Amino acid sequence: MSSQNPQAPSIDPREVAHFESLAHRWWDEQGPFWPLHRLNSFRADYVRQQACSALGRPVGGEQPFAGLKVLDIGCGGGILSESVARLGARVQGIDIAEKNIHVSRIHAEWSQLDIDYRLTTVEELSASRAQFDLVLNMEVVEHVERLPEFLGHCARLVRPGGVMVVATINRTLVAWLTAIIGAEWVLRWLPKGTHHFRKLVKPKEVITGLGSQFRVLDRTGVRVNPFNRSFHDTPYMGVNYMMVFERA
């Protein structure tokens, strides 16, 4: 792990080292992050629909997020940050891996997008009392230590009346068989060690961690078609799922 990476109780140094070793592959759509590229169009559309509904904005038009202040936690190489920026939002992307921030800044410049990428933690950001209209907490919570503390800091980053979208993997036997054994060991869709069963997160743990100020607006399971590698919604939340929360 780079000595420049920030420190916080929620950070697992092994997770940082794992993703830093892959940082140069973030925008290779045929590389180890191809599932994120395939998933991104699906989740970006979900975020657009749900956020517009919750925040009283028309879904149509090229920039329905114009004027919105959006935070992308664990932005990685900026795949989702760029999609949201194209919807008109003022996006801040944060990550704890220095190489990820370097990659995301370069790609945003190539894409001619003005995105504020920062090497920082949710703990540091919440201490600054920053708040956002929309917080994206996508494929992050299954990689942290001290989940309740992490979610508590994330909660403080949502303004009253604002929205948070969480995407993660459920801690079930089915998820272990499909997302870890199947995707990492058998199909090799993800690098081995990307996920650890003990860190997978049940929906009730997300709800509890965010606290009583947050209510669930929507929830959906996410399934992947192994034949064409496409993503779709499903009522079954036993593997991948997304939840939308509104802060009172």
CSV table of C-alpha atoms in Angstrom, one decimal:
chain,number,residue,atom,x,y,z
A,1,MET,CA,0.0,0.0,0.0
A,2,SER,CA,1.3,3.4,-0.9
A,3,SER,CA,2.4,5.5,2.0
A,4,GLN,CA,0.2,8.3,0.6
A,5,ASN,CA,-3.0,6.4,1.1
A,6,PRO,CA,-5.2,7.8,3.9
A,7,GLN,CA,-5.8,5.8,7.1
A,8,ALA,CA,-9.0,5.2,8.9
A,9,PRO,CA,-10.5,2.4,11.1
A,10,SER,CA,-12.8,1.3,8.3
A,11,ILE,CA,-9.9,0.7,5.8
A,12,ASP,CA,-8.5,-2.8,5.3
A,13,PRO,CA,-5.0,-2.4,3.9
A,14,ARG,CA,-5.3,-5.7,2.0
A,15,GLU,CA,-8.3,-4.3,0.1
A,16,VAL,CA,-6.4,-1.2,-0.8
A,17,ALA,CA,-3.4,-3.1,-2.0
A,18,HIS,CA,-5.6,-5.4,-4.1
A,19,PHE,CA,-7.3,-2.6,-6.0
A,20,GLU,CA,-4.1,-0.6,-6.4
A,21,SER,CA,-2.5,-3.5,-8.1
A,22,LEU,CA,-5.3,-3.5,-10.7
A,23,ALA,CA,-5.6,0.3,-11.0
A,24,HIS,CA,-4.1,0.5,-14.5
A,25,ARG,CA,-6.9,-1.9,-15.8
A,26,TRP,CA,-10.0,0.2,-14.7
A,27,TRP,CA,-10.8,1.4,-18.2
A,28,ASP,CA,-10.0,-1.9,-20.0
A,29,GLU,CA,-13.5,-3.1,-20.8
A,30,GLN,CA,-12.1,-6.6,-21.6
A,31,GLY,CA,-9.9,-6.7,-18.5
A,32,PRO,CA,-10.7,-7.6,-14.9
A,33,PHE,CA,-13.2,-4.8,-14.4
A,34,TRP,CA,-15.4,-5.8,-17.4
A,35,PRO,CA,-18.3,-6.8,-15.0
A,36,LEU,CA,-18.3,-3.2,-13.7
A,37,HIS,CA,-18.5,-1.8,-17.2
A,38,ARG,CA,-21.4,-4.1,-18.0
A,39,LEU,CA,-23.1,-3.3,-14.7
A,40,ASN,CA,-22.5,0.4,-15.0
A,41,SER,CA,-25.1,1.1,-17.6
A,42,PHE,CA,-27.7,-0.8,-15.6
A,43,ARG,CA,-26.9,0.8,-12.3
A,44,ALA,CA,-26.6,4.3,-13.8
A,45,ASP,CA,-30.1,4.0,-15.2
A,46,TYR,CA,-31.4,2.8,-11.9
A,47,VAL,CA,-29.7,5.7,-10.1
A,48,ARG,CA,-31.2,8.2,-12.6
A,49,GLN,CA,-34.7,6.8,-12.2
A,50,GLN,CA,-34.7,6.6,-8.5
A,51,ALA,CA,-32.9,9.9,-7.7
A,52,CYS,CA,-35.1,11.8,-10.1
A,53,SER,CA,-38.2,10.3,-8.5
A,54,ALA,CA,-37.0,11.0,-4.9
A,55,LEU,CA,-35.7,14.5,-5.6
A,56,GLY,CA,-38.7,15.6,-7.7
A,57,ARG,CA,-36.8,15.9,-11.0
A,58,PRO,CA,-38.0,15.0,-14.5
A,59,VAL,CA,-36.3,11.8,-15.7
A,60,GLY,CA,-36.2,12.9,-19.3
A,61,GLY,CA,-33.7,15.2,-20.9
A,62,GLU,CA,-30.0,15.0,-21.3
A,63,GLN,CA,-29.0,16.5,-17.9
A,64,PRO,CA,-31.7,15.7,-15.3
A,65,PHE,CA,-29.0,16.0,-12.5
A,66,ALA,CA,-28.1,19.6,-13.4
A,67,GLY,CA,-27.2,21.5,-10.2
A,68,LEU,CA,-27.2,18.4,-8.0
A,69,LYS,CA,-24.2,17.8,-5.7
A,70,VAL,CA,-23.2,14.1,-5.9
A,71,LEU,CA,-20.7,12.1,-4.0
A,72,ASP,CA,-19.3,8.8,-5.4
A,73,ILE,CA,-17.8,6.8,-2.5
A,74,GLY,CA,-15.0,4.4,-3.5
A,75,CYS,CA,-15.0,5.9,-7.0
A,76,GLY,CA,-12.2,3.6,-8.3
A,77,GLY,CA,-11.3,4.6,-11.8
A,78,GLY,CA,-14.3,6.8,-12.2
A,79,ILE,CA,-16.6,4.6,-14.2
A,80,LEU,CA,-19.8,5.6,-12.4
A,81,SER,CA,-18.6,9.1,-11.6
A,82,GLU,CA,-18.3,9.9,-15.3
A,83,SER,CA,-21.8,8.5,-16.1
A,84,VAL,CA,-23.3,10.7,-13.4
A,85,ALA,CA,-21.3,13.8,-14.4
A,86,ARG,CA,-22.7,13.4,-18.0
A,87,LEU,CA,-26.2,13.8,-16.4
A,88,GLY,CA,-25.3,17.3,-15.3
A,89,ALA,CA,-24.3,16.7,-11.7
A,90,ARG,CA,-21.4,18.3,-9.9
A,91,VAL,CA,-19.6,15.1,-8.9
A,92,GLN,CA,-17.0,14.5,-6.2
A,93,GLY,CA,-15.4,11.1,-6.3
A,94,ILE,CA,-13.4,9.8,-3.3
A,95,ASP,CA,-11.2,6.8,-2.9
A,96,ILE,CA,-8.5,5.6,-0.5
A,97,ALA,CA,-6.2,4.2,-3.2
A,98,GLU,CA,-3.9,6.8,-4.6
A,99,LYS,CA,-3.5,5.0,-7.9
A,100,ASN,CA,-7.2,4.9,-8.5
A,101,ILE,CA,-7.5,8.7,-8.0
A,102,HIS,CA,-4.6,9.2,-10.5
A,103,VAL,CA,-6.3,7.0,-13.1
A,104,SER,CA,-9.7,8.6,-12.6
A,105,ARG,CA,-8.3,12.2,-12.9
A,106,ILE,CA,-6.5,11.3,-16.2
A,107,HIS,CA,-9.5,9.7,-17.7
A,108,ALA,CA,-11.8,12.5,-16.7
A,109,GLU,CA,-9.4,14.9,-18.4
A,110,TRP,CA,-9.4,12.8,-21.6
A,111,SER,CA,-13.2,12.7,-21.4
A,112,GLN,CA,-13.4,16.5,-20.9
A,113,LEU,CA,-15.4,16.1,-17.7
A,114,ASP,CA,-15.0,18.4,-14.7
A,115,ILE,CA,-15.0,15.9,-11.7
A,116,ASP,CA,-13.5,16.6,-8.3
A,117,TYR,CA,-11.6,13.5,-7.4
A,118,ARG,CA,-10.0,13.4,-3.9
A,119,LEU,CA,-7.8,10.9,-2.1
A,120,THR,CA,-9.7,10.9,1.2
A,121,THR,CA,-11.9,8.8,3.5
A,122,VAL,CA,-15.6,9.1,4.5
A,123,GLU,CA,-14.4,9.7,8.0
A,124,GLU,CA,-12.4,12.8,6.9
A,125,LEU,CA,-15.1,14.0,4.6
A,126,SER,CA,-17.9,13.7,7.2
A,127,ALA,CA,-15.7,15.6,9.7
A,128,SER,CA,-15.6,18.5,7.3
A,129,ARG,CA,-19.4,18.6,7.5
A,130,ALA,CA,-19.7,18.3,3.7
A,131,GLN,CA,-23.2,17.2,2.6
A,132,PHE,CA,-24.6,16.1,-0.8
A,133,ASP,CA,-27.9,15.8,-2.5
A,134,LEU,CA,-27.1,12.3,-3.7
A,135,VAL,CA,-24.5,9.8,-2.2
A,136,LEU,CA,-23.5,6.8,-4.2
A,137,ASN,CA,-22.3,3.9,-2.1
A,138,MET,CA,-21.8,1.3,-4.8
A,139,GLU,CA,-19.9,-2.0,-4.4
A,140,VAL,CA,-18.0,-0.5,-1.4
A,141,VAL,CA,-19.5,-1.7,1.9
A,142,GLU,CA,-18.4,-5.3,1.3
A,143,HIS,CA,-14.8,-4.2,1.3
A,144,VAL,CA,-14.7,-2.2,4.6
A,145,GLU,CA,-13.9,-3.0,8.2
A,146,ARG,CA,-16.2,-1.8,11.1
A,147,LEU,CA,-19.2,-1.5,8.9
A,148,PRO,CA,-21.6,0.3,11.3
A,149,GLU,CA,-19.0,3.1,11.9
A,150,PHE,CA,-18.4,3.4,8.2
A,151,LEU,CA,-22.2,3.6,7.4
A,152,GLY,CA,-22.6,6.2,10.2
A,153,HIS,CA,-20.1,8.5,8.5
A,154,CYS,CA,-21.7,7.9,5.1
A,155,ALA,CA,-25.1,8.8,6.6
A,156,ARG,CA,-23.8,12.2,7.7
A,157,LEU,CA,-22.8,13.0,4.2
A,158,VAL,CA,-26.4,13.0,3.0
A,159,ARG,CA,-28.2,16.3,3.4
A,160,PRO,CA,-31.7,16.3,5.0
A,161,GLY,CA,-34.0,15.3,2.2
A,162,GLY,CA,-31.2,13.8,0.2
A,163,VAL,CA,-30.7,10.3,-1.1
A,164,MET,CA,-28.2,7.5,-0.8
A,165,VAL,CA,-28.0,4.5,-3.1
A,166,VAL,CA,-26.2,1.4,-1.8
A,167,ALA,CA,-25.2,-1.6,-4.0
A,168,THR,CA,-23.5,-4.6,-2.5
A,169,ILE,CA,-23.6,-8.4,-2.2
A,170,ASN,CA,-25.8,-10.3,0.4
A,171,ARG,CA,-24.1,-12.6,2.9
A,172,THR,CA,-25.9,-15.8,1.9
A,173,LEU,CA,-24.8,-19.3,0.9
A,174,VAL,CA,-26.1,-18.6,-2.6
A,175,ALA,CA,-24.0,-15.5,-2.9
A,176,TRP,CA,-20.9,-17.4,-1.7
A,177,LEU,CA,-21.6,-20.0,-4.4
A,178,THR,CA,-22.3,-17.6,-7.2
A,179,ALA,CA,-20.4,-14.4,-6.5
A,180,ILE,CA,-17.3,-15.9,-5.0
A,181,ILE,CA,-16.9,-19.6,-6.1
A,182,GLY,CA,-18.6,-19.1,-9.4
A,183,ALA,CA,-17.5,-15.7,-10.5
A,184,GLU,CA,-14.0,-15.7,-9.1
A,185,TRP,CA,-12.9,-19.4,-9.0
A,186,VAL,CA,-14.8,-21.1,-11.8
A,187,LEU,CA,-15.7,-18.5,-14.5
A,188,ARG,CA,-12.7,-16.2,-13.5
A,189,TRP,CA,-14.9,-13.1,-14.2
A,190,LEU,CA,-13.3,-11.4,-11.2
A,191,PRO,CA,-9.8,-11.7,-9.8
A,192,LYS,CA,-9.6,-14.2,-6.9
A,193,GLY,CA,-9.8,-12.5,-3.6
A,194,THR,CA,-12.0,-9.6,-4.8
A,195,HIS,CA,-14.7,-10.6,-2.2
A,196,HIS,CA,-14.6,-12.3,1.2
A,197,PHE,CA,-17.6,-14.0,2.6
A,198,ARG,CA,-17.4,-12.6,6.1
A,199,LYS,CA,-17.5,-9.0,4.7
A,200,LEU,CA,-20.6,-9.5,2.6
A,201,VAL,CA,-23.5,-7.4,3.9
A,202,LYS,CA,-27.2,-8.3,4.6
A,203,PRO,CA,-29.8,-5.6,3.8
A,204,LYS,CA,-30.8,-5.3,7.4
A,205,GLU,CA,-27.2,-4.4,8.3
A,206,VAL,CA,-27.3,-1.5,5.9
A,207,ILE,CA,-30.6,-0.3,7.3
A,208,THR,CA,-29.4,-0.5,10.9
A,209,GLY,CA,-26.0,1.1,10.0
A,210,LEU,CA,-27.6,4.2,8.4
A,211,GLY,CA,-29.9,4.7,11.3
A,212,SER,CA,-33.5,5.8,12.0
A,213,GLN,CA,-33.2,9.0,10.0
A,214,PHE,CA,-33.2,7.0,6.8
A,215,ARG,CA,-36.1,5.2,5.2
A,216,VAL,CA,-36.0,2.8,2.3
A,217,LEU,CA,-37.5,4.1,-0.9
A,218,ASP,CA,-36.8,1.2,-3.1
A,219,ARG,CA,-34.9,-2.1,-3.2
A,220,THR,CA,-34.1,-4.6,-6.0
A,221,GLY,CA,-32.0,-7.6,-6.6
A,222,VAL,CA,-29.6,-7.7,-9.5
A,223,ARG,CA,-29.0,-10.8,-11.7
A,224,VAL,CA,-26.5,-11.5,-14.4
A,225,ASN,CA,-27.2,-13.5,-17.5
A,226,PRO,CA,-24.1,-15.7,-17.8
A,227,PHE,CA,-24.6,-16.2,-21.6
A,228,ASN,CA,-24.6,-12.6,-22.8
A,229,ARG,CA,-23.2,-11.0,-19.6
A,230,SER,CA,-26.0,-8.6,-19.2
A,231,PHE,CA,-27.5,-7.3,-15.9
A,232,HIS,CA,-31.2,-7.2,-15.0
A,233,ASP,CA,-33.4,-6.5,-11.9
A,234,THR,CA,-35.0,-9.3,-10.0
A,235,PRO,CA,-37.1,-9.5,-6.8
A,236,TYR,CA,-34.6,-12.0,-5.4
A,237,MET,CA,-32.0,-10.1,-3.3
A,238,GLY,CA,-30.0,-13.1,-2.1
A,239,VAL,CA,-26.9,-12.3,-4.2
A,240,ASN,CA,-26.4,-8.7,-5.6
A,241,TYR,CA,-28.8,-6.0,-4.6
A,242,MET,CA,-29.4,-2.3,-4.6
A,243,MET,CA,-31.3,-0.1,-2.1
A,244,VAL,CA,-32.4,3.5,-2.2
A,245,PHE,CA,-32.6,5.6,1.0
A,246,GLU,CA,-33.9,9.0,1.8
A,247,ARG,CA,-32.8,11.0,4.8
A,248,ALA,CA,-35.6,12.6,6.8
